[in-house]
């Protein structure tokens, strides 16, 4: 899985996604990552789920409710401060639905975490993110 922890940015794919985001000038990749998860009718690929979790972290931060995971991302914080981007509160329901989709039985990311001893901790971390974005 390329993960070293349960956090949204504790894997190679999410870290790369965040670096790609901050090379741009807007939040379009955040919106796209959430929309891609919601567009999947079949088995949800883990890469899409990981990107959506990262995007939802970004959404929470741009709404003024950052998690510790995104606060530790210094390059992101500098990028956000420089561009003064604001999150769109209308994306919150979509983000919450995306989190439900990521936790669904037909999600590869969920299945990968179920195979580890950290599954319950990962679920708790996703719930923590949910509380930040849905606050």
Backbone as JSON Lines, residues from 0, in Angstrom:
{"i":0,"aa":"X","n":[0.83,-1.2,0.0],"ca":[0.0,0.0,0.0],"c":[0.87,1.25,0.0]}
{"i":1,"aa":"X","n":[2.15,1.14,0.35],"ca":[3.01,2.31,0.37],"c":[2.69,3.27,1.5]}
{"i":2,"aa":"X","n":[2.11,2.73,2.58],"ca":[1.73,3.57,3.73],"c":[2.67,3.32,4.89]}
{"i":3,"aa":"X","n":[2.91,4.37,5.65],"ca":[3.73,4.23,6.85],"c":[2.95,4.61,8.1]}
{"i":4,"aa":"X","n":[1.68,4.93,7.92],"ca":[0.83,5.28,9.04],"c":[-0.62,5.37,8.59]}
{"i":5,"aa":"X","n":[-1.51,5.61,9.53],"ca":[-2.94,5.63,9.24],"c":[-3.44,6.98,8.73]}
{"i":6,"aa":"X","n":[-2.65,8.03,8.87],"ca":[-3.09,9.37,8.5],"c":[-3.29,9.54,7.0]}
{"i":7,"aa":"X","n":[-4.06,10.53,6.65],"ca":[-4.39,10.78,5.25],"c":[-3.17,11.03,4.37]}
{"i":8,"aa":"X","n":[-2.1,11.56,4.95],"ca":[-0.89,11.85,4.17],"c":[0.26,10.9,4.51]}
{"i":9,"aa":"X","n":[-0.05,9.81,5.19],"ca":[0.97,8.84,5.56],"c":[1.13,7.75,4.5]}
{"i":10,"aa":"X","n":[1.1,8.16,3.25],"ca":[1.34,7.23,2.14],"c":[1.87,8.02,0.95]}
{"i":11,"aa":"X","n":[2.57,7.32,0.1],"ca":[3.22,7.96,-1.04],"c":[2.24,8.64,-1.98]}
{"i":12,"aa":"X","n":[1.13,7.98,-2.26],"ca":[0.19,8.51,-3.25],"c":[-0.43,9.84,-2.8]}
{"i":13,"aa":"X","n":[-0.85,9.9,-1.55],"ca":[-1.45,11.15,-1.05],"c":[-0.41,12.26,-0.97]}
{"i":14,"aa":"X","n":[0.8,11.92,-0.59],"ca":[1.86,12.94,-0.54],"c":[2.13,13.5,-1.93]}
{"i":15,"aa":"X","n":[2.17,12.62,-2.93],"ca":[2.36,13.07,-4.31],"c":[1.19,13.94,-4.77]}
{"i":16,"aa":"X","n":[-0.04,13.53,-4.42],"ca":[-1.22,14.3,-4.81],"c":[-1.14,15.71,-4.22]}
{"i":17,"aa":"X","n":[-0.74,15.81,-2.95],"ca":[-0.65,17.12,-2.31],"c":[0.41,17.99,-2.98]}
{"i":18,"aa":"X","n":[1.54,17.39,-3.34],"ca":[2.58,18.15,-4.04],"c":[2.07,18.65,-5.39]}
{"i":19,"aa":"X","n":[1.32,17.82,-6.1],"ca":[0.73,18.25,-7.38],"c":[-0.25,19.41,-7.15]}
{"i":20,"aa":"X","n":[-1.04,19.32,-6.09],"ca":[-2.0,20.39,-5.78],"c":[-1.28,21.72,-5.59]}
{"i":21,"aa":"X","n":[-0.22,21.72,-4.79],"ca":[0.42,23.0,-4.47],"c":[1.31,23.52,-5.6]}
{"i":22,"aa":"X","n":[1.45,22.75,-6.65],"ca":[2.1,23.29,-7.84],"c":[1.13,24.13,-8.66]}
{"i":23,"aa":"X","n":[-0.16,24.0,-8.36],"ca":[-1.19,24.76,-9.07],"c":[-1.56,26.03,-8.33]}
{"i":24,"aa":"X","n":[-2.62,26.64,-8.79],"ca":[-3.04,27.92,-8.24],"c":[-4.49,27.91,-7.75]}
{"i":25,"aa":"X","n":[-5.12,26.73,-7.72],"ca":[-6.52,26.69,-7.3],"c":[-6.86,25.34,-6.66]}
{"i":26,"aa":"X","n":[-8.11,25.2,-6.32],"ca":[-8.59,24.0,-5.63],"c":[-9.3,23.02,-6.56]}
{"i":27,"aa":"X","n":[-9.15,23.19,-7.86],"ca":[-9.81,22.29,-8.81],"c":[-9.45,20.81,-8.57]}
{"i":28,"aa":"X","n":[-8.19,20.47,-8.28],"ca":[-7.89,19.06,-8.02],"c":[-8.61,18.5,-6.79]}
{"i":29,"aa":"X","n":[-8.86,19.34,-5.82],"ca":[-9.62,18.92,-4.64],"c":[-11.04,18.53,-5.04]}
{"i":30,"aa":"X","n":[-11.68,19.4,-5.79],"ca":[-13.04,19.12,-6.25],"c":[-13.07,17.85,-7.11]}
{"i":31,"aa":"X","n":[-12.1,17.71,-7.99],"ca":[-12.04,16.56,-8.9],"c":[-11.86,15.25,-8.13]}
{"i":32,"aa":"X","n":[-11.02,15.24,-7.13],"ca":[-10.77,14.02,-6.37],"c":[-12.02,13.54,-5.64]}
{"i":33,"aa":"X","n":[-12.76,14.47,-5.07],"ca":[-14.01,14.12,-4.38],"c":[-15.04,13.62,-5.39]}
{"i":34,"aa":"X","n":[-15.14,14.31,-6.51],"ca":[-16.11,13.93,-7.55],"c":[-15.8,12.55,-8.14]}
{"i":35,"aa":"X","n":[-14.53,12.23,-8.29],"ca":[-14.17,10.92,-8.86],"c":[-14.64,9.78,-7.98]}
{"i":36,"aa":"X","n":[-14.52,9.93,-6.68],"ca":[-14.98,8.88,-5.77],"c":[-16.49,8.73,-5.89]}
{"i":37,"aa":"X","n":[-17.19,9.83,-5.95],"ca":[-18.65,9.77,-6.03],"c":[-19.14,9.23,-7.37]}
{"i":38,"aa":"X","n":[-18.33,9.35,-8.4],"ca":[-18.71,8.87,-9.72],"c":[-18.52,7.36,-9.87]}
{"i":39,"aa":"X","n":[-17.77,6.74,-8.98],"ca":[-17.51,5.31,-9.08],"c":[-18.71,4.5,-8.61]}
{"i":40,"aa":"X","n":[-19.28,3.74,-9.53],"ca":[-20.42,2.89,-9.19],"c":[-19.99,1.49,-8.77]}
{"i":41,"aa":"X","n":[-18.82,1.08,-9.22],"ca":[-18.35,-0.27,-8.95],"c":[-17.3,-0.23,-7.84]}
{"i":42,"aa":"X","n":[-16.44,-1.16,-7.85],"ca":[-15.35,-1.28,-6.88],"c":[-14.5,-0.02,-6.89]}
{"i":43,"aa":"X","n":[-14.28,0.57,-5.73],"ca":[-13.54,1.82,-5.63],"c":[-12.05,1.54,-5.48]}
{"i":44,"aa":"X","n":[-11.27,1.98,-6.43],"ca":[-9.82,1.81,-6.43],"c":[-9.19,2.56,-5.26]}
{"i":45,"aa":"X","n":[-8.18,1.97,-4.65],"ca":[-7.56,2.59,-3.48],"c":[-6.91,3.93,-3.8]}
{"i":46,"aa":"X","n":[-6.33,4.08,-5.0],"ca":[-5.69,5.35,-5.34],"c":[-6.7,6.5,-5.36]}
{"i":47,"aa":"X","n":[-7.89,6.24,-5.9],"ca":[-8.94,7.27,-5.91],"c":[-9.36,7.61,-4.48]}
{"i":48,"aa":"X","n":[-9.47,6.59,-3.64],"ca":[-9.87,6.82,-2.25],"c":[-8.83,7.62,-1.49]}
{"i":49,"aa":"X","n":[-7.56,7.31,-1.7],"ca":[-6.47,8.02,-1.03],"c":[-6.46,9.49,-1.46]}
{"i":50,"aa":"X","n":[-6.65,9.74,-2.75],"ca":[-6.69,11.12,-3.24],"c":[-7.87,11.87,-2.63]}
{"i":51,"aa":"X","n":[-9.01,11.21,-2.53],"ca":[-10.18,11.86,-1.95],"c":[-9.97,12.18,-0.48]}
{"i":52,"aa":"X","n":[-9.34,11.28,0.27],"ca":[-9.06,11.58,1.68],"c":[-8.16,12.81,1.79]}
{"i":53,"aa":"X","n":[-7.14,12.88,0.94],"ca":[-6.26,14.06,0.93],"c":[-7.05,15.31,0.57]}
{"i":54,"aa":"X","n":[-7.92,15.19,-0.42],"ca":[-8.73,16.33,-0.85],"c":[-9.66,16.8,0.26]}
{"i":55,"aa":"X","n":[-10.21,15.87,1.0],"ca":[-11.12,16.23,2.09],"c":[-10.35,16.89,3.22]}
{"i":56,"aa":"X","n":[-9.12,16.47,3.43],"ca":[-8.24,17.17,4.4],"c":[-8.05,18.63,3.95]}
{"i":57,"aa":"X","n":[-7.82,18.82,2.66],"ca":[-7.64,20.17,2.11],"c":[-8.92,20.97,2.28]}
{"i":58,"aa":"X","n":[-10.05,20.36,1.99],"ca":[-11.33,21.06,2.15],"c":[-11.51,21.52,3.59]}
{"i":59,"aa":"X","n":[-11.27,20.63,4.54],"ca":[-11.41,21.01,5.95],"c":[-10.49,22.19,6.28]}
{"i":60,"aa":"X","n":[-9.27,22.15,5.79],"ca":[-8.32,23.24,6.06],"c":[-8.79,24.56,5.45]}
{"i":61,"aa":"X","n":[-9.32,24.51,4.23],"ca":[-9.74,25.74,3.57],"c":[-11.04,26.29,4.17]}
{"i":62,"aa":"X","n":[-11.73,25.45,4.92],"ca":[-12.93,25.92,5.63],"c":[-12.6,26.4,7.04]}
{"i":63,"aa":"X","n":[-11.32,26.39,7.37],"ca":[-10.88,26.86,8.68],"c":[-10.97,25.8,9.77]}
{"i":64,"aa":"X","n":[-11.05,24.52,9.36],"ca":[-11.14,23.43,10.34],"c":[-10.06,22.38,10.05]}
{"i":65,"aa":"X","n":[-8.81,22.79,10.0],"ca":[-7.74,21.86,9.62],"c":[-7.52,20.78,10.68]}
{"i":66,"aa":"X","n":[-7.11,19.63,10.21],"ca":[-6.71,18.54,11.11],"c":[-5.22,18.69,11.4]}
{"i":67,"aa":"X","n":[-4.75,17.95,12.37],"ca":[-3.32,17.95,12.68],"c":[-2.51,17.45,11.49]}
{"i":68,"aa":"X","n":[-3.08,16.51,10.73],"ca":[-2.36,15.94,9.58],"c":[-2.0,17.01,8.56]}
{"i":69,"aa":"X","n":[-2.92,17.9,8.25],"ca":[-2.65,18.92,7.24],"c":[-1.88,20.1,7.84]}
{"i":70,"aa":"X","n":[-2.04,20.33,9.12],"ca":[-1.27,21.4,9.76],"c":[0.22,21.08,9.76]}
{"i":71,"aa":"X","n":[0.55,19.8,9.71],"ca":[1.96,19.39,9.67],"c":[2.57,19.51,8.28]}
{"i":72,"aa":"X","n":[1.77,19.8,7.29],"ca":[2.24,19.92,5.91],"c":[2.63,21.38,5.65]}
{"i":73,"aa":"X","n":[3.87,21.72,5.96],"ca":[4.34,23.12,5.9],"c":[4.23,23.72,4.5]}
{"i":74,"aa":"X","n":[4.56,22.95,3.47],"ca":[4.47,23.49,2.11],"c":[3.03,23.83,1.75]}
{"i":75,"aa":"X","n":[2.1,22.98,2.16],"ca":[0.69,23.26,1.9],"c":[0.26,24.52,2.64]}
{"i":76,"aa":"X","n":[0.66,24.65,3.89],"ca":[0.28,25.81,4.69],"c":[0.8,27.1,4.05]}
{"i":77,"aa":"X","n":[2.03,27.08,3.57],"ca":[2.59,28.26,2.9],"c":[1.84,28.57,1.61]}
{"i":78,"aa":"X","n":[1.51,27.52,0.84],"ca":[0.76,27.69,-0.4],"c":[-0.61,28.29,-0.13]}
{"i":79,"aa":"X","n":[-1.29,27.77,0.87],"ca":[-2.62,28.26,1.22],"c":[-2.57,29.71,1.69]}
{"i":80,"aa":"X","n":[-1.58,30.04,2.5],"ca":[-1.44,31.42,2.98],"c":[-1.14,32.37,1.83]}
{"i":81,"aa":"X","n":[-0.32,31.93,0.89],"ca":[0.05,32.78,-0.25],"c":[-1.15,33.05,-1.15]}
{"i":82,"aa":"X","n":[-1.95,32.03,-1.42],"ca":[-3.06,32.18,-2.35],"c":[-4.37,32.63,-1.69]}
{"i":83,"aa":"X","n":[-4.44,32.5,-0.37],"ca":[-5.64,32.9,0.37],"c":[-6.91,32.24,-0.2]}
{"i":84,"aa":"X","n":[-6.82,30.94,-0.48],"ca":[-7.96,30.22,-1.04],"c":[-8.95,29.87,0.05]}
{"i":85,"aa":"X","n":[-10.22,29.95,-0.28],"ca":[-11.29,29.61,0.66],"c":[-12.03,28.4,0.12]}
{"i":86,"aa":"X","n":[-12.35,27.47,1.01],"ca":[-13.11,26.3,0.63],"c":[-14.57,26.65,0.37]}
{"i":87,"aa":"X","n":[-15.22,25.81,-0.38],"ca":[-16.62,25.99,-0.72],"c":[-17.47,25.13,0.22]}
{"i":88,"aa":"X","n":[-18.22,25.75,1.13],"ca":[-19.03,24.97,2.07],"c":[-20.05,24.05,1.39]}
{"i":89,"aa":"X","n":[-20.41,24.37,0.15],"ca":[-21.37,23.51,-0.55],"c":[-20.77,22.15,-0.9]}
{"i":90,"aa":"X","n":[-19.43,22.0,-0.8],"ca":[-18.78,20.72,-1.06],"c":[-18.85,19.77,0.13]}
{"i":91,"aa":"X","n":[-19.23,20.27,1.29],"ca":[-19.24,19.44,2.49],"c":[-20.13,18.2,2.34]}
{"i":92,"aa":"X","n":[-21.37,18.32,1.86],"ca":[-22.18,17.1,1.7],"c":[-21.54,16.08,0.76]}
{"i":93,"aa":"X","n":[-20.91,16.56,-0.31],"ca":[-20.23,15.65,-1.23],"c":[-19.04,14.98,-0.55]}
{"i":94,"aa":"X","n":[-18.3,15.74,0.23],"ca":[-17.15,15.18,0.96],"c":[-17.61,14.12,1.95]}
{"i":95,"aa":"X","n":[-18.7,14.37,2.63],"ca":[-19.22,13.39,3.59],"c":[-19.68,12.12,2.88]}
{"i":96,"aa":"X","n":[-20.3,12.27,1.71],"ca":[-20.71,11.09,0.93],"c":[-19.48,10.33,0.43]}
{"i":97,"aa":"X","n":[-18.44,11.06,0.06],"ca":[-17.21,10.42,-0.39],"c":[-16.58,9.6,0.74]}
{"i":98,"aa":"X","n":[-16.62,10.13,1.95],"ca":[-16.08,9.38,3.09],"c":[-16.87,8.1,3.31]}
{"i":99,"aa":"X","n":[-18.19,8.19,3.18],"ca":[-19.02,6.98,3.31],"c":[-18.65,5.97,2.23]}
{"i":100,"aa":"X","n":[-18.41,6.44,1.03],"ca":[-18.05,5.56,-0.09],"c":[-16.71,4.88,0.16]}
{"i":101,"aa":"X","n":[-15.77,5.62,0.73],"ca":[-14.44,5.07,1.03],"c":[-14.53,3.98,2.1]}
{"i":102,"aa":"X","n":[-15.47,4.12,3.0],"ca":[-15.65,3.13,4.07],"c":[-16.58,1.98,3.69]}
{"i":103,"aa":"X","n":[-17.14,2.02,2.49],"ca":[-18.08,0.99,2.04],"c":[-17.36,-0.35,1.81]}
{"i":104,"aa":"X","n":[-18.1,-1.43,1.86],"ca":[-17.49,-2.76,1.66],"c":[-16.81,-2.95,0.31]}
{"i":105,"aa":"X","n":[-17.23,-2.21,-0.72],"ca":[-16.62,-2.37,-2.04],"c":[-15.54,-1.33,-2.32]}
{"i":106,"aa":"X","n":[-14.81,-0.96,-1.27],"ca":[-13.7,-0.02,-1.36],"c":[-12.39,-0.78,-1.15]}
{"i":107,"aa":"X","n":[-11.51,-0.69,-2.13],"ca":[-10.22,-1.38,-2.02],"c":[-9.41,-0.86,-0.83]}
{"i":108,"aa":"X","n":[-9.46,0.44,-0.58],"ca":[-8.7,0.99,0.53],"c":[-9.19,0.4,1.86]}
{"i":109,"aa":"X","n":[-10.48,0.33,2.02],"ca":[-11.02,-0.29,3.23],"c":[-10.54,-1.73,3.34]}
{"i":110,"aa":"X","n":[-10.61,-2.48,2.25],"ca":[-10.17,-3.87,2.27],"c":[-8.7,-3.99,2.65]}
{"i":111,"aa":"X","n":[-7.88,-3.1,2.12],"ca":[-6.45,-3.13,2.45],"c":[-6.23,-2.88,3.94]}
{"i":112,"aa":"X","n":[-6.95,-1.92,4.48],"ca":[-6.81,-1.63,5.91],"c":[-7.39,-2.75,6.77]}
{"i":113,"aa":"X","n":[-8.45,-3.4,6.31],"ca":[-9.04,-4.51,7.06],"c":[-8.04,-5.65,7.27]}
{"i":114,"aa":"X","n":[-7.09,-5.77,6.37],"ca":[-6.09,-6.82,6.46],"c":[-4.97,-6.5,7.44]}
{"i":115,"aa":"X","n":[-5.03,-5.34,8.07],"ca":[-3.96,-4.94,8.99],"c":[-4.49,-4.87,10.42]}
{"i":116,"aa":"X","n":[-3.56,-4.8,11.34],"ca":[-3.95,-4.63,12.74],"c":[-4.33,-3.19,13.06]}
{"i":117,"aa":"X","n":[-4.14,-2.29,12.11],"ca":[-4.44,-0.88,12.31],"c":[-5.81,-0.46,11.78]}
{"i":118,"aa":"X","n":[-6.62,-1.43,11.38],"ca":[-7.91,-1.11,10.76],"c":[-8.78,-0.21,11.64]}
{"i":119,"aa":"X","n":[-8.94,-0.56,12.89],"ca":[-9.78,0.25,13.78],"c":[-9.22,1.65,13.95]}
{"i":120,"aa":"X","n":[-7.9,1.77,14.03],"ca":[-7.28,3.09,14.15],"c":[-7.49,3.91,12.87]}
{"i":121,"aa":"X","n":[-7.41,3.24,11.72],"ca":[-7.65,3.93,10.45],"c":[-9.09,4.43,10.39]}
{"i":122,"aa":"X","n":[-10.04,3.58,10.79],"ca":[-11.45,4.0,10.81],"c":[-11.65,5.2,11.74]}
{"i":123,"aa":"X","n":[-10.97,5.19,12.87],"ca":[-11.07,6.32,13.81],"c":[-10.48,7.58,13.19]}
{"i":124,"aa":"X","n":[-9.41,7.43,12.42],"ca":[-8.8,8.59,11.76],"c":[-9.74,9.17,10.7]}
{"i":125,"aa":"X","n":[-10.41,8.3,9.96],"ca":[-11.38,8.76,8.96],"c":[-12.55,9.45,9.68]}
{"i":126,"aa":"X","n":[-12.97,8.93,10.81],"ca":[-14.05,9.56,11.59],"c":[-13.62,10.94,12.09]}
{"i":127,"aa":"X","n":[-12.36,11.05,12.48],"ca":[-11.82,12.34,12.92],"c":[-11.89,13.34,11.78]}
{"i":128,"aa":"X","n":[-11.5,12.91,10.59],"ca":[-11.57,13.79,9.42],"c":[-13.01,14.19,9.15]}
{"i":129,"aa":"X","n":[-13.92,13.24,9.26],"ca":[-15.35,13.52,9.06],"c":[-15.82,14.61,10.03]}
{"i":130,"aa":"X","n":[-15.38,14.54,11.27],"ca":[-15.81,15.54,12.26],"c":[-15.26,16.93,11.93]}
{"i":131,"aa":"X","n":[-14.09,16.99,11.31],"ca":[-13.51,18.29,10.94],"c":[-14.23,18.9,9.74]}
{"i":132,"aa":"X","n":[-14.5,18.08,8.74],"ca":[-15.12,18.63,7.54],"c":[-16.61,18.89,7.75]}
{"i":133,"aa":"X","n":[-17.24,18.08,8.58],"ca":[-18.68,18.22,8.78],"c":[-19.07,19.08,9.96]}
{"i":134,"aa":"X","n":[-18.08,19.68,10.6],"ca":[-18.35,20.48,11.81],"c":[-19.25,21.68,11.54]}
